XYZ file of C-alpha atoms in Angstrom:
302
model
C 113.768 13.499 76.587
C 116.918 11.786 75.320
C 114.768 9.122 73.656
C 112.623 11.753 71.891
C 115.685 13.736 70.862
C 117.264 10.625 69.345
C 113.987 9.639 67.661
C 113.482 13.013 65.950
C 117.146 13.206 65.050
C 117.083 9.801 63.331
C 113.709 9.945 61.636
C 113.030 13.598 60.856
C 116.535 14.915 60.438
C 116.068 17.448 63.252
C 119.506 17.980 64.716
C 122.588 15.904 64.015
C 123.904 13.262 66.457
C 127.422 13.885 67.652
C 130.007 12.280 65.369
C 132.939 10.870 67.322
C 134.792 9.039 64.524
C 137.013 11.195 62.316
C 136.529 8.659 59.493
C 134.081 5.795 58.919
C 136.768 3.125 58.595
C 138.659 0.580 60.675
C 141.415 3.162 61.039
C 138.869 5.697 62.293
C 137.765 3.227 64.957
C 141.417 2.592 65.826
C 142.123 6.314 66.248
C 139.036 6.583 68.460
C 140.408 3.812 70.687
C 143.851 5.405 70.820
C 142.462 8.856 71.578
C 141.546 7.896 75.151
C 137.868 8.743 74.592
C 136.724 5.172 74.982
C 136.636 3.445 78.202
C 136.767 -23.386 63.229
C 133.272 -24.116 64.614
C 130.386 -24.279 62.124
C 127.768 -21.631 62.677
C 124.031 -22.187 62.495
C 123.019 -20.487 59.283
C 125.893 -20.029 56.834
C 124.780 -21.620 53.529
C 126.467 -24.981 53.005
C 128.722 -24.702 56.049
C 126.227 -23.971 58.798
C 125.186 -26.434 61.456
C 121.703 -26.855 60.000
C 123.213 -28.090 56.745
C 124.938 -30.965 58.561
C 121.997 -32.435 60.493
C 120.478 -34.746 57.880
C 122.169 -37.812 59.369
C 120.103 -37.509 62.559
C 116.779 -38.126 60.766
C 115.091 -35.193 62.448
C 111.535 -34.153 61.528
C 113.064 -30.709 60.756
C 116.522 -29.303 61.571
C 115.450 -27.012 64.419
C 113.985 -29.959 66.343
C 117.404 -30.910 67.698
C 117.366 -27.682 69.744
C 113.702 -27.706 70.787
C 113.196 -28.418 74.464
C 110.054 -30.488 73.879
C 111.788 -32.719 71.330
C 114.854 -33.006 73.587
C 112.794 -34.264 76.525
C 111.234 -36.963 74.354
C 114.289 -37.866 72.281
C 117.616 -36.574 73.682
C 119.856 -38.932 71.674
C 120.289 -36.720 68.560
C 121.332 -33.712 70.640
C 123.956 -35.619 72.612
C 125.277 -37.255 69.429
C 125.751 -33.785 67.968
C 127.222 -32.562 71.259
C 130.086 -35.035 70.886
C 131.081 -33.246 67.678
C 130.761 -29.721 69.054
C 131.849 -30.296 72.637
C 134.220 -27.798 74.296
C 137.758 -29.082 73.971
C 137.230 -30.258 70.405
C 138.136 -26.781 69.165
C 140.576 -24.087 70.244
C 140.217 -20.309 70.575
C 141.270 -18.229 67.598
C 143.024 -14.898 67.178
C 139.610 -13.245 67.552
C 139.068 -14.742 71.018
C 142.513 -13.650 72.164
C 141.982 -10.158 70.768
C 138.969 -9.844 73.077
C 141.147 -11.064 75.952
C 143.759 -8.470 74.963
C 141.135 -5.719 75.110
C 140.414 -6.848 78.665
C 144.109 -6.695 79.557
C 144.259 -3.164 78.114
C 141.354 -2.132 80.359
C 139.011 -1.530 77.416
C 136.531 -4.407 77.676
C 133.276 -3.593 79.436
C 131.617 -6.895 78.516
C 131.641 -9.618 75.873
C 128.145 -10.612 74.743
C 128.259 -13.906 72.867
C 125.767 -16.159 71.114
C 128.302 -19.000 71.091
C 127.884 -21.968 73.415
C 131.366 -23.452 72.943
C 133.013 -21.735 75.986
C 135.994 -20.658 73.837
C 135.868 -17.179 75.366
C 136.459 -18.806 78.752
C 139.281 -20.939 77.365
C 140.902 -17.756 76.038
C 140.888 -16.305 79.550
C 137.654 -14.371 80.027
C 135.825 -14.824 83.331
C 132.150 -15.216 84.143
C 132.002 -11.507 84.988
C 133.453 -10.593 81.573
C 130.813 -12.594 79.717
C 127.138 -12.548 78.920
C 126.471 -15.916 77.273
C 123.126 -15.048 75.725
C 122.406 -18.528 74.405
C 123.821 -20.282 77.431
C 126.891 -22.442 77.809
C 128.231 -25.966 78.174
C 130.200 -24.744 81.207
C 127.479 -25.968 83.578
C 124.483 -28.307 83.311
C 121.341 -28.848 85.364
C 118.884 -31.645 86.001
C 115.560 -30.823 84.357
C 113.573 -32.885 86.860
C 110.611 -30.910 88.204
C 111.715 -30.928 91.847
C 115.474 -31.328 91.468
C 117.631 -28.891 89.471
C 120.943 -30.392 90.614
C 123.944 -28.636 89.016
C 126.775 -30.465 87.242
C 130.109 -29.157 86.001
C 131.780 -29.533 82.608
C 133.931 -32.632 83.408
C 130.877 -34.602 84.600
C 128.913 -33.862 81.433
C 131.913 -34.541 79.211
C 132.412 -37.989 80.738
C 128.773 -38.905 80.101
C 128.708 -37.631 76.528
C 131.928 -39.340 75.463
C 130.863 -42.584 77.134
C 127.832 -42.651 74.808
C 125.553 -42.299 77.841
C 122.466 -40.121 78.059
C 123.274 -37.925 81.091
C 120.935 -38.730 83.975
C 120.838 -37.053 87.364
C 122.683 -38.876 90.153
C 119.931 -37.875 92.586
C 116.647 -38.374 90.724
C 117.580 -40.079 87.429
C 115.981 -37.332 85.318
C 117.651 -35.931 82.206
C 120.537 -33.503 82.707
C 120.796 -30.750 80.095
C 123.733 -28.420 79.420
C 122.821 -24.833 80.276
C 122.386 -23.804 76.658
C 119.172 -22.103 75.598
C 116.882 -24.342 73.569
C 114.008 -23.093 71.437
C 111.109 -22.694 73.842
C 113.304 -21.568 76.756
C 113.951 -18.069 78.071
C 117.325 -16.381 77.787
C 119.401 -16.266 80.993
C 118.337 -13.549 83.435
C 121.892 -12.182 83.335
C 121.361 -11.172 79.709
C 118.599 -8.746 80.657
C 120.173 -7.401 83.847
C 123.556 -6.773 82.203
C 121.905 -5.246 79.147
C 120.202 -2.617 81.268
C 123.430 -1.524 82.974
C 125.980 -1.958 80.160
C 124.428 -0.445 77.079
C 123.866 3.038 78.469
C 127.555 3.529 79.224
C 129.253 1.823 76.273
C 131.716 3.956 74.269
C 132.269 1.575 71.328
C 130.283 -1.443 70.115
C 132.139 -4.117 68.134
C 129.977 -6.737 66.401
C 131.771 -9.796 65.008
C 130.814 -12.908 63.079
C 127.034 -12.894 63.352
C 124.069 -12.803 61.000
C 122.138 -10.593 63.465
C 119.012 -12.586 62.652
C 118.056 -13.953 66.069
C 116.115 -11.769 68.498
C 116.501 -10.314 71.014
C 120.281 -10.452 70.431
C 119.959 -8.859 66.999
C 118.337 -5.753 68.487
C 121.320 -4.955 70.716
C 122.922 -2.759 68.052
C 120.073 -0.302 68.602
C 120.472 -0.167 72.383
C 123.639 1.930 72.529
C 123.610 5.750 72.811
C 123.114 7.582 69.519
C 126.710 8.840 69.342
C 128.359 5.466 70.107
C 130.398 4.170 67.115
C 129.559 0.650 65.921
C 132.090 -1.542 64.122
C 130.954 -4.652 62.239
C 133.614 -7.268 61.455
C 131.900 -9.868 59.301
C 132.069 -11.641 55.940
C 129.120 -9.579 54.716
C 127.186 -6.534 55.803
C 124.350 -7.276 58.188
C 122.235 -5.528 60.784
C 121.377 -2.685 58.422
C 118.374 -0.553 59.279
C 114.767 -1.170 58.398
C 113.170 2.177 57.598
C 109.824 1.165 59.132
C 111.336 0.172 62.477
C 113.582 3.209 62.341
C 110.513 5.427 61.920
C 109.057 3.897 65.075
C 112.271 4.614 66.932
C 113.023 0.935 67.495
C 116.719 1.088 66.841
C 116.722 1.314 63.072
C 119.783 -0.908 62.692
C 123.131 0.076 61.210
C 123.743 2.582 58.433
C 126.979 2.032 56.520
C 126.359 3.670 53.166
C 123.686 6.367 53.210
C 124.346 10.098 53.128
C 123.350 10.209 56.806
C 125.894 7.586 57.928
C 127.971 9.003 60.756
C 129.080 6.241 63.138
C 128.815 2.766 61.575
C 131.797 0.975 60.013
C 131.782 -2.372 58.166
C 135.059 -4.295 57.788
C 134.387 -7.261 55.505
C 136.380 -10.450 56.013
C 136.955 -13.083 58.677
C 136.850 -12.195 62.361
C 140.503 -13.190 62.776
C 141.646 -11.008 59.883
C 139.578 -8.067 61.092
C 140.905 -8.344 64.636
C 144.482 -8.585 63.349
C 143.961 -5.515 61.156
C 142.636 -3.514 64.104
C 145.372 -4.862 66.395
C 147.979 -3.890 63.806
C 146.682 -0.324 63.653
C 146.664 -0.115 67.462
C 150.185 -1.503 67.717
C 148.892 -4.649 69.424
C 149.405 -7.183 66.611
C 152.442 -8.842 68.201
C 150.663 -9.020 71.571
C 147.578 -10.647 70.035
C 149.673 -13.142 68.080
C 151.749 -14.044 71.139
C 148.640 -14.616 73.247
C 147.352 -16.986 70.573
C 150.668 -18.779 70.033
C 151.183 -19.226 73.767
C 148.011 -21.295 73.924
C 148.448 -23.329 70.740
C 150.323 -26.622 70.710
C 152.000 -27.683 67.481
C 153.418 -31.028 66.441
C 156.391 -30.184 64.226
C 158.995 -32.350 62.520
C 162.111 -30.558 61.268
């Protein structure tokens, strides 16, 4: 019945979903949080700066091949060459990562769903239970031998990669692959189990730094209850509704600008700036900055 009620409400204008934000702005989201009602790496697709734009040197048949499991099994060298550039430890968490950690410390974080594979959320202090790493992680690796599956930890893989060695299993000599999701592989089972339990009880959804182009991750914005506010912090608006899918009741995406908009807020800018703006409104800005500074090492000459 709830599904039908939401469907008719969205598509036919019968009834109005409950509006819980007093204003469709970052400040409105901040007041919602305060009211007590709520419980430097290149990306893949940004024009000119995305990862795909930097792969020409590997002489791939097409850019996506470097992340295809079939290509990897036949020719793993390009992936591990790229892995040396992107490997955890080469980059450090940002203000955004520590803002998420701060939400955990404030008792507000139900879960962090991430498409990133760099483990920076873990470096910032989130635990395995806090995270759903939808596209996998470098944190662990497994042998892909048919009858093996031996697990390896981050230090083992790091030693192999930075020794210019193709990681091979100590037991069976098959390839060892970091536990990131390649094209042609299924998402981790945790993604689906956590999705079922988390998204029915979420009070606020914050979406940061994503194109919302890759399924099934992109569809998550439509999984929350109809009254749940959704805040997008991004350089441009994304995830906006498709009227056809909305008519079918398949989520319908976000609605920032129409006359029927009632819960979606877009804050345009970098993730760090957006998190600092929200932290400032909440009175957390100093806490977020201190968390970040505490974990950054500077080399200064005075």
